[in-house]
CSV table of C-alpha atoms in Angstrom, one decimal:
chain,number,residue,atom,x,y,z
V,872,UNK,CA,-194.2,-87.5,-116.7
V,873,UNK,CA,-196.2,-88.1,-113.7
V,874,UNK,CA,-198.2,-91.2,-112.7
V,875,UNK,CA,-202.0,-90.7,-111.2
V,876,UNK,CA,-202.4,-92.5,-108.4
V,877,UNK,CA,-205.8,-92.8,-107.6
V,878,UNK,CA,-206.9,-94.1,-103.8
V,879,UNK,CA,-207.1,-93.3,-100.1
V,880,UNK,CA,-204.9,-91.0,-98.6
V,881,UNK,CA,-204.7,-92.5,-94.3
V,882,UNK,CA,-203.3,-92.1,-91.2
V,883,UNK,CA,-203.0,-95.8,-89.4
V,884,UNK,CA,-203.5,-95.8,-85.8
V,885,UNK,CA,-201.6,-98.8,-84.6
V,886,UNK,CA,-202.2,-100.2,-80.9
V,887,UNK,CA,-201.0,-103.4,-79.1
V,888,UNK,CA,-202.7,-105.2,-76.8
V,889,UNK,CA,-200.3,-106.9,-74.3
V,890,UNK,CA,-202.5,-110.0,-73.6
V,891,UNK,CA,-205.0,-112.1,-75.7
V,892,UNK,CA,-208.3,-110.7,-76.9
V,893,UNK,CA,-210.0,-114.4,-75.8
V,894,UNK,CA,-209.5,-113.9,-72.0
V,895,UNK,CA,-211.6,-110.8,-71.8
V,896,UNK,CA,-214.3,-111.7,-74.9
V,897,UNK,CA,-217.1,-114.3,-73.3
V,898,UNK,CA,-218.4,-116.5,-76.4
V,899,UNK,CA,-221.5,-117.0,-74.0
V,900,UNK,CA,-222.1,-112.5,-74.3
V,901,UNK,CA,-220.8,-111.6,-77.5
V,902,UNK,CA,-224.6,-110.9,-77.9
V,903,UNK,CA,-224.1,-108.1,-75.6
V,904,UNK,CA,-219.9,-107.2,-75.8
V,905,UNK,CA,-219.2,-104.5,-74.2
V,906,UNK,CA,-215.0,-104.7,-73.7
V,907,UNK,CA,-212.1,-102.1,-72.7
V,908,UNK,CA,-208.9,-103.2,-73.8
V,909,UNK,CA,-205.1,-101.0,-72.5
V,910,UNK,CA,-202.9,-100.6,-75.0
V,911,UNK,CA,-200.1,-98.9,-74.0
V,912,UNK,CA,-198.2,-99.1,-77.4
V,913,UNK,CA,-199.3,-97.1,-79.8
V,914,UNK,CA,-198.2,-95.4,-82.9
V,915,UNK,CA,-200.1,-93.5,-85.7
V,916,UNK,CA,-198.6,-94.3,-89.3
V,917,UNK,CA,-198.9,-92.1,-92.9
V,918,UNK,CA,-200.6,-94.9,-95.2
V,919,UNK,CA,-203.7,-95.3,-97.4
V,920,UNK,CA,-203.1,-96.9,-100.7
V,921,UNK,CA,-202.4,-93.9,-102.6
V,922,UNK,CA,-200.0,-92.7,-100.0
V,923,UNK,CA,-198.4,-96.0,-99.7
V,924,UNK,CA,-197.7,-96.6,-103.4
V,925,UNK,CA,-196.6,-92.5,-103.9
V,926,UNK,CA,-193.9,-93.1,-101.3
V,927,UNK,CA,-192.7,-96.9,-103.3
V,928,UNK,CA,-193.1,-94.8,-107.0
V,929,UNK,CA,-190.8,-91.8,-105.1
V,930,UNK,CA,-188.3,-94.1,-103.7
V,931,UNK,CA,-187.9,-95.2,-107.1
V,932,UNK,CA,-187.1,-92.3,-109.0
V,933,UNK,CA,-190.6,-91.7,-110.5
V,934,UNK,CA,-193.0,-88.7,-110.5
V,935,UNK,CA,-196.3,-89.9,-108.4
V,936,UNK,CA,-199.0,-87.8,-108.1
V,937,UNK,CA,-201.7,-88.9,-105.3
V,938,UNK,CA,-204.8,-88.5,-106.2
V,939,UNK,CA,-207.3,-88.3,-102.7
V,940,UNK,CA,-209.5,-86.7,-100.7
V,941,UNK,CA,-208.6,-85.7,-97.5
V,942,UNK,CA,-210.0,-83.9,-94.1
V,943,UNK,CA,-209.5,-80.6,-91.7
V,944,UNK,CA,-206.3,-83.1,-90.1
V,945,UNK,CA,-204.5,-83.3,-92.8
V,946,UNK,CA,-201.8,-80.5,-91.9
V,947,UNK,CA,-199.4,-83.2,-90.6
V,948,UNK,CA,-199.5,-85.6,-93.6
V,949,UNK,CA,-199.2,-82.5,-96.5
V,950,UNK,CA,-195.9,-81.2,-94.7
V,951,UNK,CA,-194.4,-84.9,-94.7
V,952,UNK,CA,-195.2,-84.9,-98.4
V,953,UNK,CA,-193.7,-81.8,-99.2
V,954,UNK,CA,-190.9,-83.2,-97.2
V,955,UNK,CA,-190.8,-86.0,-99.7
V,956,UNK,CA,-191.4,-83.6,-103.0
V,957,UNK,CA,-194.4,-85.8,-103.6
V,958,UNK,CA,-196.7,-83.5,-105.7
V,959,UNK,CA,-200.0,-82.6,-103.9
V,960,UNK,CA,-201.8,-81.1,-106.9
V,961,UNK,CA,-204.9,-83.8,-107.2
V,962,UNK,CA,-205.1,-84.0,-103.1
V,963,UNK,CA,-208.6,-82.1,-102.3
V,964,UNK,CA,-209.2,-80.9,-99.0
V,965,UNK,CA,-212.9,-80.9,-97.3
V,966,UNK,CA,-212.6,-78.7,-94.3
V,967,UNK,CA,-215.8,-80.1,-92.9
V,968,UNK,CA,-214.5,-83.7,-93.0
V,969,UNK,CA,-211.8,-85.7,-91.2
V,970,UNK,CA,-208.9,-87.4,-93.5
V,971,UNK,CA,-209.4,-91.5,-93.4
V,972,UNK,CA,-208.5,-93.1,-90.6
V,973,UNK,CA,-207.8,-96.9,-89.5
V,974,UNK,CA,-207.7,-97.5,-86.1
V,975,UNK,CA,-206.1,-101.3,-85.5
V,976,UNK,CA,-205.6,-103.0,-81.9
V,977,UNK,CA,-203.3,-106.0,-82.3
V,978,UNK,CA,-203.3,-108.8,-79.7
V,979,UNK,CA,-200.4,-111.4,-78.4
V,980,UNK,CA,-201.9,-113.3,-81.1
V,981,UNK,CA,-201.9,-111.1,-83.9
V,982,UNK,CA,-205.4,-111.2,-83.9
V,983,UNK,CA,-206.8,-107.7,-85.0
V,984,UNK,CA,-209.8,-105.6,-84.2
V,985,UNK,CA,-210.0,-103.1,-86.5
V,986,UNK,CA,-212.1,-99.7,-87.4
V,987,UNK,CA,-211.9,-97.6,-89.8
V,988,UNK,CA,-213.7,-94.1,-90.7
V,989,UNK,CA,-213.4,-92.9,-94.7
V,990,UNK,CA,-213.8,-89.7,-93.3
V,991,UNK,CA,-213.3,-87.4,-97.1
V,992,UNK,CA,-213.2,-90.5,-99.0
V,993,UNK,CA,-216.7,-90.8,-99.4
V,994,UNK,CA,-216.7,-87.7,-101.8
V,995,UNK,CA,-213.7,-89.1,-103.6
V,996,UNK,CA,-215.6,-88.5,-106.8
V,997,UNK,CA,-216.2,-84.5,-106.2
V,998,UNK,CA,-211.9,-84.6,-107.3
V,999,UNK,CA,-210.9,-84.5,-110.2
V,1000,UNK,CA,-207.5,-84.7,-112.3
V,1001,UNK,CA,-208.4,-82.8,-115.8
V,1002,UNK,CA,-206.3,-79.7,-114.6
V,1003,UNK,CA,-202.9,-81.7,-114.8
V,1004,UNK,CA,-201.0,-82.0,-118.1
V,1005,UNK,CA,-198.9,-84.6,-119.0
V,1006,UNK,CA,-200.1,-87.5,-117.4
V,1007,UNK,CA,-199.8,-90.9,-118.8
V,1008,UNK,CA,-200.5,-93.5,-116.6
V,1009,UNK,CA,-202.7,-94.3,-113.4
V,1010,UNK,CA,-203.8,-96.9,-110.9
V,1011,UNK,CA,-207.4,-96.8,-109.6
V,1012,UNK,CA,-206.9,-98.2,-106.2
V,1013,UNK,CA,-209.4,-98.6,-103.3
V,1014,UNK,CA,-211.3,-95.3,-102.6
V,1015,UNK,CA,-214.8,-94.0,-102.5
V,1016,UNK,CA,-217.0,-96.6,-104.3
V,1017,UNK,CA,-218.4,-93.6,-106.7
V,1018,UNK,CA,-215.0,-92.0,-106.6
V,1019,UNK,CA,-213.1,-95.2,-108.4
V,1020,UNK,CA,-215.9,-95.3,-110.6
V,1021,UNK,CA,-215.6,-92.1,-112.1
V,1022,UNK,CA,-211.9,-92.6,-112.3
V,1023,UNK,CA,-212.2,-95.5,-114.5
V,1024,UNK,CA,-214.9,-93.0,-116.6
V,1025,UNK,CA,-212.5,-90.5,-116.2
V,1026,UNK,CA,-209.1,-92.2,-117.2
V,1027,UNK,CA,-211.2,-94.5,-120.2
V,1028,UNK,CA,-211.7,-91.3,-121.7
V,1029,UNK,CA,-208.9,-89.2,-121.7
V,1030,UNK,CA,-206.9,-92.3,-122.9
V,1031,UNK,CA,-205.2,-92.9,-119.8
V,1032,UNK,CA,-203.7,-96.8,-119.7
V,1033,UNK,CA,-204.5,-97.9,-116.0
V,1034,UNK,CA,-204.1,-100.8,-113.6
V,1035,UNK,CA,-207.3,-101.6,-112.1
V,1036,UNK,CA,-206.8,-102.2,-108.5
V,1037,UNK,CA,-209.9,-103.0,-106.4
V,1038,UNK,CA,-208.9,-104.4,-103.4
V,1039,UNK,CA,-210.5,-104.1,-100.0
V,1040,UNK,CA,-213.2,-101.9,-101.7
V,1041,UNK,CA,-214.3,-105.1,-104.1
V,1042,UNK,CA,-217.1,-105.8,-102.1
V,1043,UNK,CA,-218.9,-102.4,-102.9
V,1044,UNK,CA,-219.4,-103.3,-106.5
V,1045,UNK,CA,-221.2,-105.9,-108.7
V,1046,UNK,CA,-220.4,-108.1,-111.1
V,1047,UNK,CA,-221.4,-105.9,-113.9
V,1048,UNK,CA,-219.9,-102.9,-112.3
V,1049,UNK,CA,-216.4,-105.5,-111.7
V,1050,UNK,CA,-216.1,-107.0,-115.1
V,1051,UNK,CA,-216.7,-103.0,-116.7
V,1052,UNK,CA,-214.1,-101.6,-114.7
V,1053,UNK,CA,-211.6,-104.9,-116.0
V,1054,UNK,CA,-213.1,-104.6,-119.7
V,1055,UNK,CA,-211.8,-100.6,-119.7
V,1056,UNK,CA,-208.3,-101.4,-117.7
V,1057,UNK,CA,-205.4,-101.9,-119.2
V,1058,UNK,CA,-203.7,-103.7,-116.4
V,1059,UNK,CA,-205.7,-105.6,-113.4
V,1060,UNK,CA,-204.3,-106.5,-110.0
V,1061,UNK,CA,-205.2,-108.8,-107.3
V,1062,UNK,CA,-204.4,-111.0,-104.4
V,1063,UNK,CA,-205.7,-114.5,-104.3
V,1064,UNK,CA,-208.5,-114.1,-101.9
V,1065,UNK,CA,-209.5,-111.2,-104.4
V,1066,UNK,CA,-208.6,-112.9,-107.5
V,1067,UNK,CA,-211.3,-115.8,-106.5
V,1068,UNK,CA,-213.6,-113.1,-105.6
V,1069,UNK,CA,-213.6,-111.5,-108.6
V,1070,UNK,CA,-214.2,-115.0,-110.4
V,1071,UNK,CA,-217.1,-115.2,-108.3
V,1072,UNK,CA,-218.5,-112.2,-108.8
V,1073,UNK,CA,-217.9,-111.8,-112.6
V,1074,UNK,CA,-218.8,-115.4,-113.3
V,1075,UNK,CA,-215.5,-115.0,-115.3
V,1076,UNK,CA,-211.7,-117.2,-115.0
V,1077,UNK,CA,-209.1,-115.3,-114.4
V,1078,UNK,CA,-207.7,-116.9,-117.7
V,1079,UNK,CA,-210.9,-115.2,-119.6
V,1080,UNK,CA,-210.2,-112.0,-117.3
V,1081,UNK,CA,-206.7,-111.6,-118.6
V,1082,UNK,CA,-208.2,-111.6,-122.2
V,1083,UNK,CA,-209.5,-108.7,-122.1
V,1084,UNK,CA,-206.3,-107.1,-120.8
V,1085,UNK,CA,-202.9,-106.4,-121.2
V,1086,UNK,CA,-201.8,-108.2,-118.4
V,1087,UNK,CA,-203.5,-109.2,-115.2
V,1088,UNK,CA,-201.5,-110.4,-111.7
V,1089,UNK,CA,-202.4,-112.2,-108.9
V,1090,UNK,CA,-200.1,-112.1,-105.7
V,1091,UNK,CA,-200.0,-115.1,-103.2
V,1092,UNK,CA,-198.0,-113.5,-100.7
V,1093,UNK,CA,-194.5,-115.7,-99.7
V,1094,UNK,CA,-195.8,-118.0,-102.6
V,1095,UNK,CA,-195.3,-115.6,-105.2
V,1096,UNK,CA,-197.2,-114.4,-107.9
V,1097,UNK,CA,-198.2,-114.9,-111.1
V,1098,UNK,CA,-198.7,-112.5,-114.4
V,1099,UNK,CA,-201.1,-113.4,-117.2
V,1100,UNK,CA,-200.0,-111.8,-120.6
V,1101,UNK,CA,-200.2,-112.3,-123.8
V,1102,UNK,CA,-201.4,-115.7,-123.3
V,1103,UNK,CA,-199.0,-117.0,-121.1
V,1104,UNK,CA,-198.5,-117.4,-117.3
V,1105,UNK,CA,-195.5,-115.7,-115.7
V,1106,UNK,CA,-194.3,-117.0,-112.7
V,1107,UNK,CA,-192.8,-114.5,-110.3
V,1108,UNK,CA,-190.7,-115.4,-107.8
V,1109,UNK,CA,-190.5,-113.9,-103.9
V,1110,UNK,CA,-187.6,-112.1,-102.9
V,1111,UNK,CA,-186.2,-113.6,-99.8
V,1112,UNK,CA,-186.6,-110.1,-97.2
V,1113,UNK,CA,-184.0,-109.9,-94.1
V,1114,UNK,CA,-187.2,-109.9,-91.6
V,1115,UNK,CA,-190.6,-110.3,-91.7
V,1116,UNK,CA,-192.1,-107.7,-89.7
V,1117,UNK,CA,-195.5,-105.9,-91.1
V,1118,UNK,CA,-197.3,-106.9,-94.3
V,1119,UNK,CA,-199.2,-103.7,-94.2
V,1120,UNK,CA,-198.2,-101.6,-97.2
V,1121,UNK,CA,-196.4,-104.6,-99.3
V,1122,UNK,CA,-199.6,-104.7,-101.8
V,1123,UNK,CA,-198.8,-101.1,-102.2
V,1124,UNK,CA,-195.0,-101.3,-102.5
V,1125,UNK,CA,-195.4,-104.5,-104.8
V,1126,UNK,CA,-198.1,-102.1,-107.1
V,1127,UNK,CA,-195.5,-99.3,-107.1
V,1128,UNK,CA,-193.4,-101.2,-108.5
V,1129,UNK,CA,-195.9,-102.8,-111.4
V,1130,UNK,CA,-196.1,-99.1,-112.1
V,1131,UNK,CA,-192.3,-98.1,-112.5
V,1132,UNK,CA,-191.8,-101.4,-114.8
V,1133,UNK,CA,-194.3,-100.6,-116.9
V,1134,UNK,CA,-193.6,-97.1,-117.4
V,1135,UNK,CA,-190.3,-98.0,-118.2
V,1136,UNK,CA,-191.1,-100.3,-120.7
V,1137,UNK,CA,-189.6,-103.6,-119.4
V,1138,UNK,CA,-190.4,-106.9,-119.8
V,1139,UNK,CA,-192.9,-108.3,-117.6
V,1140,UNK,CA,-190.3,-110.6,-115.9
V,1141,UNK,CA,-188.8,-108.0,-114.5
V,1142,UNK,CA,-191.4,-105.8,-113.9
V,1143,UNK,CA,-192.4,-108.8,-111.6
V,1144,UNK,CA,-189.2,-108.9,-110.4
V,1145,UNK,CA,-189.2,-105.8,-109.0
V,1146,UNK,CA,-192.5,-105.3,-107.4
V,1147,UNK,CA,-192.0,-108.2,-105.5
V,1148,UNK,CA,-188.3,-106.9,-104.3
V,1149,UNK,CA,-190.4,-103.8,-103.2
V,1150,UNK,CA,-192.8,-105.9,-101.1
V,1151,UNK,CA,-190.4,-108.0,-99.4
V,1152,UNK,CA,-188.1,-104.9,-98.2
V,1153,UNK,CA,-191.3,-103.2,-96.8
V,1154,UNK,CA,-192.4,-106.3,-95.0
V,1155,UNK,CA,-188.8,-106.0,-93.0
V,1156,UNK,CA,-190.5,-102.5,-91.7
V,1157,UNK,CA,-193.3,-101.8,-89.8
V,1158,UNK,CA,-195.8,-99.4,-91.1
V,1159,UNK,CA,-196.2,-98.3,-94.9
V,1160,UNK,CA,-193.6,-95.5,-95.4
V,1161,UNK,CA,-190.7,-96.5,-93.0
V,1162,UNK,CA,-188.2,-98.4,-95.4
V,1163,UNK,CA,-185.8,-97.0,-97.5
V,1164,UNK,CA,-183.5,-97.6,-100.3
V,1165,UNK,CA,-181.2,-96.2,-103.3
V,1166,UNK,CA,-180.8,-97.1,-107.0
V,1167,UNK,CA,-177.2,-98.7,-106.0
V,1168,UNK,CA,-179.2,-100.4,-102.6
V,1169,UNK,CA,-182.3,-101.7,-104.4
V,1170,UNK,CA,-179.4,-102.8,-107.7
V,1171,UNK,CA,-177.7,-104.8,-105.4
V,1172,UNK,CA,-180.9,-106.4,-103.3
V,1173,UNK,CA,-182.7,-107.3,-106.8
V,1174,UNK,CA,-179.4,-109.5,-107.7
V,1175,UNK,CA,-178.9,-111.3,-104.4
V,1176,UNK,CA,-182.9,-112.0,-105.2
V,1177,UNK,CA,-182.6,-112.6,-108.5
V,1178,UNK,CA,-179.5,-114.0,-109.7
V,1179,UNK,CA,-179.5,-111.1,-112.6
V,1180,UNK,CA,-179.2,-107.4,-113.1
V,1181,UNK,CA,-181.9,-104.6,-112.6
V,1182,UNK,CA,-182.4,-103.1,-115.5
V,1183,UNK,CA,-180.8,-99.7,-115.9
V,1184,UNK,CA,-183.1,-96.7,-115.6
């Protein structure tokens, strides 16, 4: 059965900077910056949230089905997911738009200046995922403000359990709009920094979030994380990864694998378990979509990490 995953659809442009940004910014003229930085390293990535997680969920052995809006550019990024037999049925193309786009110029520092265009994400909510039988269970990740509204509309009434994922896109919404989006959720995910945002912003605890929820997450990066369920805290362990190269994507690789536990039916220890296996073998890879692994691979990673067995599937 396949999984909505609902969220941006992105190319990455990545560029490095081969010096540091704070010999060519004056503090005394930021009023009036006007900079050119050469970056002769460059690469352009397939990400976005959607995309990310699509790639995790197929790696696994699951049937992901993206949910985005995308532009006239898009040619490149629908042959690489046919490549992949990632189902393309709820990606809408708007010929008169460009697809998302990040454009990110890293320093010596690994300071970042970074722009990004939504492009066909800002009519997120003209698509729609009523013509696809079968579905029966989603994510609503960052997208279009009104487009991950209507989702959570969309999904609350056709009965659709869903993780509620806001991320980056938090900001956009209220408190009223934050704590309806938890209240219809099943599931709700967050980082710290978001977790104490939405705290903020709800004038709930994350204990009092949970309530209303099956289970809610926060992720602390290299710390760990932490599931709330059923009135208890789960504490999830990190899984120690061979490098650590790029944390862009490992959010996305963590959520796919929230996703694949959950459809599974597993406990919530090693649903954990997993999706923070998933985040560490990304982090050894730069970009979103450039690790790989098998069931035997993955088997054998998750007990070196874990001291147990991955339950079978």
């Amino acid at each position: 059965m396949p999984t909505l995953i609902c969220g941006s659809v992105a190319y990455d442009t990545i560029m490095v900077f081969p010096d540091r940004f704070k010999h060519h910014i004056l503090p005394d003229k930021v009023h009036m910056l006007s900079v050119s930085f050469l970056v002769p390293q460059m690469r352009r990535e397939f990400g976005g949230c959607a995309g990310n997680i699509a790639y995790n969920l197929k790696l696994l052995g699951g049937d992901p089905l993206p949910m985005a809006t995308v532009g006239q550019d898009f040619t490149p990024y629908a042959k690489r997911l046919d490549e992949l037999q990632i189902r393309q049925e709820c990606i809408r193309t708007l010929p008169d738009h460009y697809t998302p786009q990040c454009f990110i110029t890293t320093d010596l520092d690994d300071n970042q200046i970074t722009a990004f265009h939504p492009g066909a994400m800002s009519l997120s909510h003209e698509n729609h995922f009523d013509h696809v039988p079968g579905i029966t269970l989603a994510v609503v990740g960052p997208d279009g403000r009104e487009g991950m509204l209507a989702r959570v509309a969309e999904l609350t009434a056709a009965k659709i359990p869903f993780i509620f994922d806001p991320g980056q896109a938090m900001p956009l919404f209220s408190g009223a709009e934050l704590l309806a989006c938890v209240q219809a959720a099943d599931y709700v995910a967050l980082n710290d920094y978001e977790a104490a945002l939405m705290e903020e912003r709800t004038g709930k605890s994350i204990a009092d979030l949970a309530a209303m929820v099956k289970m809610l997450v926060v992720t602390r990066g290299a710390e760990g994380s932490t599931m709330h369920a059923d009135g208890k805290e789960i504490l999830i362990p990190t899984a120690k990864a061979t490098e650590v190269l790029d944390p862009t994507g490992c959010g996305d690789a963590y959520r796919a694998g929230l996703l694949f536990g959950i459809e599974k039916g597993w406990d919530w220890e090693s649903t954990g378990r997993l999706a923070s296996l998933l985040g560490a073998l990304k982090i050894a890879h730069r970009g979103g979509q450039n690790h790989h692994f098998d069931r035997d691979s993955l088997a054998t990673a998750y007990r070196t990490a874990f001291g147990c067995e991955l339950p079978a599937y």
